């Protein structure tokens, strides 16, 4: 049974997590506790083969906002800011100009945090100090901005005058340093890199804050059409769920991959090179990168400890999603609100002996959950067609009854949700600069229902996996003569996916923050 339209344009609530794998939901069979998201999926439609257009934060988030591929909006890697004018042309700006009240709540990451000098963006740590504490937008098309900087409590030594709304709130009572000590005073279990049992009270946690501010926004705008992006910064590393959430899943009972050993000899050349080449970084960035490298040398016990904490972070998000959904119900808005839940990208989480993210496009990293519930959306339905989060912006604009300001790479998912269309493939691209992994790569990935192929344009190397017969992506069939026809067909799809010669579309002149 599907929900029916009310008398006005639907409210739109986009909820995202950061670095949550598509299989890390209770309904996917893993032993992670997500009762509210499980119910959301049961009451709506989910896409089982949704991928991100890029596997790191800034490009992926820019694509969600704009509906454009990284090669179009220009944010091809982390460390490249989305131009304000480009952001204003995204779904938030379009819907704002169509009469929606719009808000960005939580982690944005459209601009770079750590820079050599202030950039003028509110998301730049140093530039944030120049913004008045009362500043709340506009930003990237959103009329209201209730944001945080990195969004991970590990970074909370960045305090006023640096910081945004969350950091100001966190330190407002003068006890911010005391809270930081509570976070740092974690209860050690297995000495696992990037894994902490935080003692920070849950009321002060960023996931609680995003839940609170989202409910405030909904209540404030309950009598007018609204579009809010509630962006939770977890379960991104460091894996630091606060107790008791970090203890909700016992390490002995979590799922770890059956295939968790590195086998670079069976992979394209860049897999080994990306893990063994020294990145072109210095100072704090090199220190962070070196610390992250330790996380890929885990024992099974450490991987279980990390995974249990990762699950706890997801469960805390789920708890706050439940609070938001209850608020919609109590305000009588449930039947008039389109709710979408997804993530910017996944995490290897031990697959093939890897943790976190990088230029190995395994399914655990590239595939993300996508749940849609709302007016006219069928309940308890699964769509297996390959889609991408680059399709979200045109989808939200479509449901909002508006028209995009410019040509988009994504396409509305509404026809699929209504059963009037199908999709053959989804596309992912990443132009890596040398600083990230010590080498330059141009990776392009194509995913169909059955196949996943990634090519490295500079070297003509690649990998091809049959996801139907080889779901763990163990056998690379890129050079298999029996797959030559499939490889050629997928190559043609890759060639057609990227707009030829287009880097900056013609956009209307709109207001800037």
CSV table of C-alpha atoms in Angstrom, one decimal:
chain,number,residue,atom,x,y,z
A,1,UNK,CA,0.0,0.0,0.0
A,2,UNK,CA,1.4,3.4,-1.0
A,3,UNK,CA,1.1,6.8,0.6
A,4,UNK,CA,-1.2,9.2,-1.1
A,5,UNK,CA,-0.6,12.9,-2.1
A,6,UNK,CA,-2.1,15.6,0.2
A,7,UNK,CA,-3.3,19.0,-1.0
A,8,UNK,CA,0.0,20.7,-1.4
A,9,UNK,CA,3.4,20.1,-3.0
A,10,UNK,CA,5.2,17.5,-1.0
A,11,UNK,CA,7.8,18.4,1.6
A,12,UNK,CA,11.2,17.0,0.8
A,13,UNK,CA,13.5,15.5,3.5
A,14,UNK,CA,16.8,14.2,2.2
A,15,UNK,CA,18.7,12.3,5.0
A,16,UNK,CA,22.3,11.2,4.4
A,17,UNK,CA,25.0,9.4,6.3
A,18,UNK,CA,28.7,9.6,5.6
A,19,UNK,CA,30.6,6.4,4.5
A,20,UNK,CA,27.8,3.9,5.1
A,21,UNK,CA,27.9,0.7,3.0
A,22,UNK,CA,24.8,-0.4,1.2
A,23,UNK,CA,24.7,-3.7,3.0
A,24,UNK,CA,24.9,-2.2,6.5
A,25,UNK,CA,21.2,-2.1,7.2
A,26,UNK,CA,19.2,-4.7,9.1
A,27,UNK,CA,17.1,-5.5,6.0
A,28,UNK,CA,20.2,-6.3,4.0
A,29,UNK,CA,21.0,-9.3,6.3
A,30,UNK,CA,24.0,-8.0,8.2
A,31,UNK,CA,23.6,-8.0,12.0
A,32,UNK,CA,23.4,-4.2,12.4
A,33,UNK,CA,20.5,-2.8,14.4
A,34,UNK,CA,18.6,-0.3,12.2
A,35,UNK,CA,14.9,-0.8,13.2
A,36,UNK,CA,13.8,2.7,12.0
A,37,UNK,CA,15.5,2.4,8.6
A,38,UNK,CA,14.2,-1.1,8.2
A,39,UNK,CA,10.7,0.2,8.7
A,40,UNK,CA,11.3,3.1,6.3
A,41,UNK,CA,12.4,0.6,3.7
A,42,UNK,CA,9.3,-1.5,4.4
A,43,UNK,CA,7.0,1.5,4.0
A,44,UNK,CA,8.7,2.7,0.8
A,45,UNK,CA,10.8,1.6,-2.1
A,46,UNK,CA,14.5,0.9,-2.0
A,47,UNK,CA,17.1,0.7,-4.8
A,48,UNK,CA,19.4,-2.3,-4.4
A,49,UNK,CA,22.0,-1.2,-7.0
A,50,UNK,CA,22.5,2.4,-6.3
A,51,UNK,CA,26.1,3.6,-6.6
A,52,UNK,CA,27.9,6.9,-5.9
A,53,UNK,CA,29.3,8.9,-8.8
A,54,UNK,CA,32.6,9.2,-6.9
A,55,UNK,CA,33.9,7.3,-3.8
A,56,UNK,CA,35.1,10.3,-1.7
A,57,UNK,CA,33.2,13.0,0.1
A,58,UNK,CA,33.5,16.3,-1.8
A,59,UNK,CA,32.8,15.1,-5.3
A,60,UNK,CA,30.0,12.8,-4.2
A,61,UNK,CA,28.3,15.5,-2.2
A,62,UNK,CA,28.7,18.0,-5.0
A,63,UNK,CA,27.0,15.6,-7.4
A,64,UNK,CA,24.1,14.9,-5.0
A,65,UNK,CA,23.5,18.7,-4.8
A,66,UNK,CA,23.9,19.6,-8.4
A,67,UNK,CA,22.9,16.5,-10.3
A,68,UNK,CA,26.1,16.7,-12.3
A,69,UNK,CA,29.1,14.4,-12.6
A,70,UNK,CA,32.4,15.4,-11.1
A,71,UNK,CA,33.8,16.1,-14.6
A,72,UNK,CA,31.0,18.6,-15.1
A,73,UNK,CA,30.8,20.4,-11.8
A,74,UNK,CA,34.6,20.3,-11.5
A,75,UNK,CA,35.0,18.8,-8.0
A,76,UNK,CA,36.9,15.8,-9.3
A,77,UNK,CA,38.6,15.0,-6.0
A,78,UNK,CA,38.6,16.1,-2.4
A,79,UNK,CA,40.3,19.4,-1.9
A,80,UNK,CA,38.5,21.2,-4.7
A,81,UNK,CA,35.8,23.6,-3.8
A,82,UNK,CA,32.4,23.6,-5.5
A,83,UNK,CA,31.9,27.1,-7.0
A,84,UNK,CA,29.2,29.0,-5.2
A,85,UNK,CA,27.4,29.7,-8.5
A,86,UNK,CA,27.4,26.0,-9.3
A,87,UNK,CA,26.0,25.2,-5.9
A,88,UNK,CA,23.2,27.8,-6.3
A,89,UNK,CA,22.1,26.0,-9.4
A,90,UNK,CA,21.6,22.7,-7.5
A,91,UNK,CA,18.3,21.4,-6.2
A,92,UNK,CA,18.3,23.7,-3.1
A,93,UNK,CA,18.6,26.8,-5.2
A,94,UNK,CA,16.0,25.7,-7.7
A,95,UNK,CA,13.5,24.7,-5.0
A,96,UNK,CA,14.2,27.9,-3.0
A,97,UNK,CA,13.3,30.0,-6.1
A,98,UNK,CA,10.2,27.8,-6.5
A,99,UNK,CA,8.9,28.7,-3.1
A,100,UNK,CA,10.3,26.0,-0.8
A,101,UNK,CA,11.9,26.8,2.5
A,102,UNK,CA,15.3,25.2,2.3
A,103,UNK,CA,17.8,24.1,4.9
A,104,UNK,CA,21.2,22.4,5.1
A,105,UNK,CA,21.6,20.7,8.5
A,106,UNK,CA,24.8,19.0,9.5
A,107,UNK,CA,27.9,18.2,7.4
A,108,UNK,CA,28.0,19.9,4.0
A,109,UNK,CA,31.6,19.4,2.8
A,110,UNK,CA,31.1,21.3,-0.5
A,111,UNK,CA,34.3,23.1,0.3
A,112,UNK,CA,37.7,22.2,1.8
A,113,UNK,CA,38.4,22.2,5.5
A,114,UNK,CA,42.2,22.1,5.7
A,115,UNK,CA,43.8,24.7,3.5
A,116,UNK,CA,47.1,26.5,3.3
A,117,UNK,CA,45.4,29.9,3.7
A,118,UNK,CA,41.8,31.2,4.3
A,119,UNK,CA,39.6,30.7,1.3
A,120,UNK,CA,36.6,32.7,2.3
A,121,UNK,CA,34.3,29.7,2.6
A,122,UNK,CA,32.4,29.1,5.9
A,123,UNK,CA,33.6,25.5,5.7
A,124,UNK,CA,37.3,26.5,5.6
A,125,UNK,CA,38.5,26.1,9.2
A,126,UNK,CA,40.5,29.4,9.2
A,127,UNK,CA,37.9,31.4,7.2
A,128,UNK,CA,35.1,30.2,9.6
A,129,UNK,CA,36.6,32.5,12.2
A,130,UNK,CA,35.6,35.5,10.1
A,131,UNK,CA,31.9,34.6,10.0
A,132,UNK,CA,29.6,36.2,12.6
A,133,UNK,CA,28.4,33.6,15.2
A,134,UNK,CA,24.8,34.5,14.1
A,135,UNK,CA,25.5,33.5,10.5
A,136,UNK,CA,23.1,30.8,9.2
A,137,UNK,CA,23.4,31.1,5.5
A,138,UNK,CA,22.4,31.4,2.7
A,139,UNK,CA,24.9,28.8,1.4
A,140,UNK,CA,25.0,26.8,-1.9
A,141,UNK,CA,21.3,27.5,-2.6
A,142,UNK,CA,20.0,26.7,0.9
A,143,UNK,CA,18.3,29.6,2.6
A,144,UNK,CA,19.2,28.3,6.0
A,145,UNK,CA,22.5,26.7,7.0
A,146,UNK,CA,22.9,24.9,10.4
A,147,UNK,CA,26.2,23.2,9.8
A,148,UNK,CA,29.4,21.8,11.4
A,149,UNK,CA,32.9,21.7,10.1
A,150,UNK,CA,34.4,18.3,9.7
A,151,UNK,CA,31.6,16.8,11.7
A,152,UNK,CA,33.7,14.3,13.6
A,153,UNK,CA,34.2,14.8,17.3
A,154,UNK,CA,37.8,13.8,16.9
A,155,UNK,CA,38.3,17.4,15.5
A,156,UNK,CA,36.5,19.3,18.2
A,157,UNK,CA,39.7,21.1,19.4
A,158,UNK,CA,38.7,23.4,16.5
A,159,UNK,CA,36.6,25.8,18.7
A,160,UNK,CA,35.2,29.4,18.5
A,161,UNK,CA,36.0,31.7,16.9
A,162,UNK,CA,36.7,28.8,14.4
A,163,UNK,CA,33.7,26.6,13.7
A,164,UNK,CA,30.1,26.8,12.6
A,165,UNK,CA,26.8,26.4,14.4
A,166,UNK,CA,27.5,23.0,16.0
A,167,UNK,CA,30.9,24.0,17.3
A,168,UNK,CA,29.4,27.3,18.7
A,169,UNK,CA,26.7,25.3,20.4
A,170,UNK,CA,29.1,22.7,21.7
A,171,UNK,CA,31.4,25.3,23.4
A,172,UNK,CA,28.7,27.8,24.4
A,173,UNK,CA,28.5,26.7,28.0
A,174,UNK,CA,32.3,27.0,28.5
A,175,UNK,CA,32.7,23.3,29.0
A,176,UNK,CA,33.9,22.4,25.5
A,177,UNK,CA,37.4,21.4,26.7
A,178,UNK,CA,35.9,19.2,29.4
A,179,UNK,CA,33.8,17.4,26.8
A,180,UNK,CA,36.8,17.0,24.6
A,181,UNK,CA,38.6,15.2,27.4
A,182,UNK,CA,35.6,12.9,27.9
A,183,UNK,CA,35.8,12.1,24.2
A,184,UNK,CA,39.6,11.5,24.4
A,185,UNK,CA,39.2,9.4,27.6
A,186,UNK,CA,37.8,6.5,25.6
A,187,UNK,CA,37.5,3.0,27.1
A,188,UNK,CA,40.1,0.9,25.2
A,189,UNK,CA,39.2,-2.5,24.0
A,190,UNK,CA,41.3,-4.2,21.4
A,191,UNK,CA,44.0,-1.5,20.5
A,192,UNK,CA,42.5,-0.9,17.1
A,193,UNK,CA,43.6,2.1,15.0
A,194,UNK,CA,41.0,4.8,14.5
A,195,UNK,CA,38.6,3.1,16.9
A,196,UNK,CA,37.4,4.6,20.2
A,197,UNK,CA,34.7,4.0,22.8
A,198,UNK,CA,33.9,7.6,23.3
A,199,UNK,CA,32.8,8.9,26.8
A,200,UNK,CA,31.3,12.0,25.3
A,201,UNK,CA,27.6,12.2,26.5
A,202,UNK,CA,25.3,11.2,23.7
A,203,UNK,CA,23.4,14.5,24.1
A,204,UNK,CA,26.4,16.4,22.9
A,205,UNK,CA,27.2,14.1,20.0
A,206,UNK,CA,26.9,15.4,16.4
A,207,UNK,CA,24.3,12.8,15.4
A,208,UNK,CA,22.0,14.0,18.3
A,209,UNK,CA,22.6,17.6,17.2
A,210,UNK,CA,21.6,16.8,13.6
A,211,UNK,CA,18.5,15.1,14.8
A,212,UNK,CA,17.5,18.0,17.1
A,213,UNK,CA,18.1,20.7,14.5
A,214,UNK,CA,16.2,18.8,11.8
A,215,UNK,CA,13.2,18.4,14.0
A,216,UNK,CA,13.4,22.2,14.8
A,217,UNK,CA,13.5,23.0,11.1
A,218,UNK,CA,10.5,20.8,10.4
A,219,UNK,CA,8.5,22.4,13.2
A,220,UNK,CA,9.4,25.9,12.1
A,221,UNK,CA,8.3,25.3,8.5
A,222,UNK,CA,5.4,22.9,9.1
A,223,UNK,CA,2.9,25.3,7.5
A,224,UNK,CA,4.8,25.7,4.2
A,225,UNK,CA,6.5,23.5,1.7
A,226,UNK,CA,10.1,22.7,2.9
A,227,UNK,CA,13.2,21.0,1.6
A,228,UNK,CA,15.8,20.0,4.1
A,229,UNK,CA,19.0,18.0,3.8
A,230,UNK,CA,19.8,16.4,7.1
A,231,UNK,CA,23.4,15.3,6.8
A,232,UNK,CA,24.8,13.0,9.5
A,233,UNK,CA,28.6,12.9,9.6
A,234,UNK,CA,28.9,9.3,10.7
A,235,UNK,CA,29.8,6.4,10.3
A,236,UNK,CA,32.9,8.1,8.8
A,237,UNK,CA,36.2,7.3,10.6
A,238,UNK,CA,37.4,7.7,13.2
A,239,UNK,CA,35.1,4.9,14.5
A,240,UNK,CA,34.1,6.5,17.7
A,241,UNK,CA,30.5,5.8,18.7
A,242,UNK,CA,29.8,7.1,22.3
A,243,UNK,CA,29.0,4.5,24.9
A,244,UNK,CA,26.6,2.8,25.2
A,245,UNK,CA,26.1,2.8,21.4
A,246,UNK,CA,29.7,1.6,20.8
A,247,UNK,CA,28.8,-1.5,23.0
A,248,UNK,CA,25.4,-2.3,21.3
A,249,UNK,CA,27.0,-4.9,18.9
A,250,UNK,CA,29.4,-7.4,20.4
A,251,UNK,CA,32.6,-7.8,18.3
A,252,UNK,CA,32.1,-11.6,18.3
A,253,UNK,CA,28.7,-11.3,16.7
A,254,UNK,CA,29.4,-8.8,13.9
A,255,UNK,CA,29.9,-9.7,10.2
A,256,UNK,CA,33.4,-9.6,8.8
A,257,UNK,CA,34.2,-10.5,5.1
A,258,UNK,CA,34.9,-14.0,4.2
A,259,UNK,CA,37.5,-12.7,1.7
A,260,UNK,CA,39.6,-10.3,3.8
A,261,UNK,CA,43.2,-11.0,2.5
A,262,UNK,CA,45.0,-8.8,0.0
A,263,UNK,CA,45.6,-10.3,-3.4
A,264,UNK,CA,47.2,-7.6,-5.4
A,265,UNK,CA,48.8,-10.1,-7.8
A,266,UNK,CA,45.3,-10.7,-9.1
A,267,UNK,CA,44.4,-7.1,-9.5
A,268,UNK,CA,45.3,-4.2,-11.9
A,269,UNK,CA,48.5,-2.4,-11.1
A,270,UNK,CA,47.1,0.6,-9.4
A,271,UNK,CA,45.7,-1.5,-6.5
A,272,UNK,CA,49.2,-2.2,-5.1
A,273,UNK,CA,50.6,1.2,-6.2
A,274,UNK,CA,47.8,3.1,-4.4
A,275,UNK,CA,48.6,1.2,-1.1
A,276,UNK,CA,52.4,1.2,-1.3
A,277,UNK,CA,53.3,4.6,-3.0
A,278,UNK,CA,54.1,7.5,-0.6
A,279,UNK,CA,51.5,10.3,-1.1
A,280,UNK,CA,52.7,13.8,-2.0
A,281,UNK,CA,51.6,15.4,1.3
A,282,UNK,CA,53.3,17.2,4.1
A,283,UNK,CA,52.6,18.4,7.7
A,284,UNK,CA,49.3,17.5,9.3
A,285,UNK,CA,47.9,15.9,6.1
A,286,UNK,CA,50.9,13.5,5.9
A,287,UNK,CA,50.5,12.6,9.6
A,288,UNK,CA,46.8,11.8,9.1
A,289,UNK,CA,47.5,9.8,6.0
A,290,UNK,CA,50.2,7.8,7.8
A,291,UNK,CA,47.8,7.1,10.7
A,292,UNK,CA,45.2,5.9,8.3
A,293,UNK,CA,47.6,3.5,6.7
A,294,UNK,CA,47.8,1.6,10.0
A,295,UNK,CA,44.2,0.7,9.7
A,296,UNK,CA,44.9,-1.6,6.8
A,297,UNK,CA,47.1,-3.9,8.9
A,298,UNK,CA,44.3,-5.3,11.2
A,299,UNK,CA,44.0,-8.6,12.9
A,300,UNK,CA,40.6,-10.3,12.8
A,301,UNK,CA,40.0,-9.2,16.4
A,302,UNK,CA,40.7,-5.6,15.5
A,303,UNK,CA,38.5,-5.8,12.4
A,304,UNK,CA,35.6,-7.1,14.6
A,305,UNK,CA,36.2,-4.3,17.2
A,306,UNK,CA,36.2,-1.7,14.4
A,307,UNK,CA,33.1,-3.1,12.8
A,308,UNK,CA,31.2,-3.3,16.0
A,309,UNK,CA,31.9,0.4,16.6
A,310,UNK,CA,30.9,1.2,13.0
A,311,UNK,CA,27.6,-0.6,13.5
A,312,UNK,CA,27.1,1.4,16.7
A,313,UNK,CA,27.5,4.7,14.8
A,314,UNK,CA,24.9,3.6,12.3
A,315,UNK,CA,22.5,2.6,15.1
A,316,UNK,CA,22.8,6.0,16.7
A,317,UNK,CA,22.0,7.6,13.3
A,318,UNK,CA,19.0,5.2,13.0
A,319,UNK,CA,17.8,6.3,16.4
A,320,UNK,CA,17.8,9.9,15.3
A,321,UNK,CA,16.1,9.1,12.0
A,322,UNK,CA,13.4,7.5,14.1
A,323,UNK,CA,13.0,10.7,16.1
A,324,UNK,CA,12.7,12.7,12.9
A,325,UNK,CA,10.1,10.3,11.4
A,326,UNK,CA,8.1,10.5,14.7
A,327,UNK,CA,8.2,14.3,14.5
A,328,UNK,CA,6.8,14.2,11.0
A,329,UNK,CA,4.0,11.9,12.2
A,330,UNK,CA,3.1,14.0,15.3
A,331,UNK,CA,3.0,17.2,13.2
A,332,UNK,CA,0.6,15.5,10.7
A,333,UNK,CA,3.2,15.8,7.9
A,334,UNK,CA,4.0,12.1,7.2
A,335,UNK,CA,1.5,11.8,4.3
A,336,UNK,CA,2.9,15.0,2.7
A,337,UNK,CA,6.6,14.4,3.0
A,338,UNK,CA,9.0,12.7,0.6
A,339,UNK,CA,11.7,11.1,2.7
A,340,UNK,CA,14.9,9.9,1.1
A,341,UNK,CA,17.8,8.1,2.9
A,342,UNK,CA,21.2,7.5,1.3
A,343,UNK,CA,24.9,8.0,1.8
A,344,UNK,CA,27.7,9.7,0.0
A,345,UNK,CA,29.8,6.5,-0.4
A,346,UNK,CA,30.6,3.2,1.4
A,347,UNK,CA,33.6,1.7,3.1
A,348,UNK,CA,35.7,-1.4,2.3
A,349,UNK,CA,35.3,-2.5,5.9
A,350,UNK,CA,37.8,-5.4,5.5
A,351,UNK,CA,36.8,-6.4,1.9
A,352,UNK,CA,40.0,-7.8,0.2
A,353,UNK,CA,42.0,-6.8,3.3
A,354,UNK,CA,41.1,-3.1,3.0
A,355,UNK,CA,39.5,-0.5,5.2
A,356,UNK,CA,38.2,3.0,4.6
A,357,UNK,CA,38.2,4.2,0.9
A,358,UNK,CA,40.5,4.6,-2.1
A,359,UNK,CA,40.8,3.8,-5.8
A,360,UNK,CA,39.6,0.2,-5.6
A,361,UNK,CA,36.0,0.3,-6.7
A,362,UNK,CA,34.7,-2.8,-4.8
A,363,UNK,CA,31.0,-3.0,-4.2
A,364,UNK,CA,31.3,-2.2,-0.5
A,365,UNK,CA,32.8,1.1,-1.3
A,366,UNK,CA,30.8,2.2,-4.4
A,367,UNK,CA,27.3,0.9,-3.6
A,368,UNK,CA,25.1,2.9,-1.2
A,369,UNK,CA,21.7,2.4,0.2
A,370,UNK,CA,18.8,4.4,-1.3
A,371,UNK,CA,15.4,4.4,0.3
A,372,UNK,CA,12.4,6.5,-0.8
A,373,UNK,CA,9.1,6.8,1.1
A,374,UNK,CA,6.4,9.3,0.4
A,375,UNK,CA,3.3,10.3,-1.6
A,376,UNK,CA,2.8,8.0,-4.5
A,377,UNK,CA,5.7,5.7,-3.6
A,378,UNK,CA,5.0,2.0,-3.5
A,379,UNK,CA,5.6,0.2,-0.2
A,380,UNK,CA,7.9,-2.7,0.4
A,381,UNK,CA,9.3,-2.6,-3.2
A,382,UNK,CA,12.8,-3.2,-4.4
A,383,UNK,CA,14.2,-1.8,-7.7
A,384,UNK,CA,17.2,-3.6,-9.0
A,385,UNK,CA,18.0,-1.3,-11.8
A,386,UNK,CA,21.4,0.4,-11.5
A,387,UNK,CA,21.1,4.1,-10.5
A,388,UNK,CA,23.3,6.8,-9.0
A,389,UNK,CA,23.0,9.5,-6.3
A,390,UNK,CA,23.7,11.9,-9.2
A,391,UNK,CA,20.0,11.3,-9.9
A,392,UNK,CA,18.9,12.7,-6.6
A,393,UNK,CA,18.9,16.4,-7.6
A,394,UNK,CA,16.7,16.0,-10.7
A,395,UNK,CA,14.5,13.7,-8.7
A,396,UNK,CA,13.9,16.3,-5.9
A,397,UNK,CA,13.4,19.0,-8.5
A,398,UNK,CA,10.9,16.8,-10.3
A,399,UNK,CA,8.9,16.0,-7.1
A,400,UNK,CA,9.0,19.7,-6.2
A,401,UNK,CA,7.3,20.7,-9.5
A,402,UNK,CA,10.2,22.8,-10.6
A,403,UNK,CA,12.5,22.9,-13.6
A,404,UNK,CA,16.3,22.6,-13.5
A,405,UNK,CA,18.3,25.8,-14.3
A,406,UNK,CA,20.7,23.9,-16.6
A,407,UNK,CA,21.4,20.6,-18.2
A,408,UNK,CA,22.0,17.8,-15.7
A,409,UNK,CA,23.9,14.5,-16.0
A,410,UNK,CA,21.5,12.7,-13.6
A,411,UNK,CA,17.9,11.9,-14.5
A,412,UNK,CA,14.8,11.8,-12.2
A,413,UNK,CA,14.1,8.5,-10.5
A,414,UNK,CA,10.4,9.3,-10.5
A,415,UNK,CA,9.6,7.2,-13.7
A,416,UNK,CA,11.3,4.2,-12.1
A,417,UNK,CA,9.5,4.7,-8.8
A,418,UNK,CA,6.2,4.8,-10.8
A,419,UNK,CA,7.1,1.7,-12.8
A,420,UNK,CA,7.3,3.6,-16.1
A,421,UNK,CA,11.0,3.2,-16.9
A,422,UNK,CA,14.1,1.1,-16.6
A,423,UNK,CA,17.9,1.8,-16.3
A,424,UNK,CA,20.7,-0.2,-18.0
A,425,UNK,CA,23.7,1.2,-16.1
A,426,UNK,CA,25.2,3.7,-13.6
A,427,UNK,CA,28.5,5.5,-13.9
A,428,UNK,CA,31.3,6.5,-11.5
A,429,UNK,CA,34.4,8.5,-12.2
A,430,UNK,CA,37.4,9.7,-10.3
A,431,UNK,CA,40.3,11.8,-11.5
A,432,UNK,CA,42.8,11.4,-8.7
A,433,UNK,CA,45.5,14.0,-8.1
A,434,UNK,CA,48.9,12.7,-7.1
A,435,UNK,CA,48.7,14.1,-3.6
A,436,UNK,CA,46.1,11.5,-2.5
A,437,UNK,CA,47.9,8.2,-3.2
A,438,UNK,CA,51.1,9.4,-4.7
A,439,UNK,CA,50.1,8.8,-8.3
A,440,UNK,CA,47.7,10.3,-10.8
A,441,UNK,CA,44.8,8.1,-11.9
A,442,UNK,CA,41.8,8.6,-14.2
A,443,UNK,CA,39.3,5.9,-13.2
A,444,UNK,CA,36.0,5.3,-14.9
A,445,UNK,CA,33.6,2.7,-13.6
A,446,UNK,CA,30.4,1.2,-15.2
A,447,UNK,CA,27.9,-0.9,-13.3
A,448,UNK,CA,25.0,-2.9,-14.7
A,449,UNK,CA,22.8,-5.4,-13.0
A,450,UNK,CA,25.4,-8.1,-13.7
A,451,UNK,CA,28.8,-6.5,-14.4
A,452,UNK,CA,31.2,-4.0,-12.9
A,453,UNK,CA,34.0,-2.7,-15.0
A,454,UNK,CA,36.7,-0.1,-14.1
A,455,UNK,CA,39.2,1.3,-16.5
A,456,UNK,CA,42.3,3.4,-15.8
A,457,UNK,CA,42.4,5.7,-18.8
A,458,UNK,CA,46.1,6.7,-18.6
A,459,UNK,CA,47.3,3.1,-18.8
A,460,UNK,CA,44.4,1.3,-20.5
A,461,UNK,CA,44.4,-1.2,-17.6
A,462,UNK,CA,41.2,-2.4,-16.1
A,463,UNK,CA,39.1,-4.9,-14.2
A,464,UNK,CA,35.9,-6.7,-15.0
A,465,UNK,CA,33.7,-8.7,-12.5
A,466,UNK,CA,30.6,-10.8,-13.0
A,467,UNK,CA,28.6,-9.7,-10.0
A,468,UNK,CA,26.0,-12.5,-10.6
A,469,UNK,CA,28.4,-15.4,-10.5
A,470,UNK,CA,31.2,-13.7,-8.5
A,471,UNK,CA,29.5,-11.3,-6.0
A,472,UNK,CA,32.7,-10.9,-4.0
A,473,UNK,CA,34.6,-9.7,-7.1
A,474,UNK,CA,37.4,-12.3,-6.8
A,475,UNK,CA,38.0,-13.1,-10.5
A,476,UNK,CA,39.1,-10.3,-12.8
A,477,UNK,CA,37.9,-11.1,-16.3
A,478,UNK,CA,39.1,-8.0,-18.0
A,479,UNK,CA,41.6,-9.9,-20.2
A,480,UNK,CA,39.3,-13.0,-20.5
A,481,UNK,CA,38.6,-13.6,-24.2
A,482,UNK,CA,35.2,-15.0,-23.3
A,483,UNK,CA,34.2,-11.6,-22.0
A,484,UNK,CA,35.5,-9.5,-24.9
A,485,UNK,CA,32.0,-8.7,-26.2
A,486,UNK,CA,30.8,-7.6,-22.7
A,487,UNK,CA,34.0,-5.5,-22.2
A,488,UNK,CA,33.4,-3.7,-25.5
A,489,UNK,CA,29.7,-3.1,-24.7
A,490,UNK,CA,30.6,-1.6,-21.3
A,491,UNK,CA,33.4,0.5,-22.8
A,492,UNK,CA,30.8,2.0,-25.2
A,493,UNK,CA,28.6,2.8,-22.2
A,494,UNK,CA,31.5,4.5,-20.4
A,495,UNK,CA,32.3,6.6,-23.4
A,496,UNK,CA,28.6,7.7,-23.6
A,497,UNK,CA,28.3,8.5,-19.9
A,498,UNK,CA,30.5,11.6,-19.7
A,499,UNK,CA,29.5,14.7,-21.6
A,500,UNK,CA,32.2,15.4,-24.2
A,501,UNK,CA,34.1,18.6,-23.7
A,502,UNK,CA,31.8,20.0,-21.1
A,503,UNK,CA,33.3,21.2,-17.9
A,504,UNK,CA,31.2,24.3,-16.9
A,505,UNK,CA,27.6,24.4,-18.0
A,506,UNK,CA,25.9,27.6,-18.8
A,507,UNK,CA,24.1,28.7,-15.6
A,508,UNK,CA,21.8,31.6,-14.8
A,509,UNK,CA,23.1,34.3,-12.6
A,510,UNK,CA,21.7,33.8,-9.2
A,511,UNK,CA,22.3,35.2,-5.7
A,512,UNK,CA,25.4,34.2,-3.8
A,513,UNK,CA,26.0,33.8,-0.1
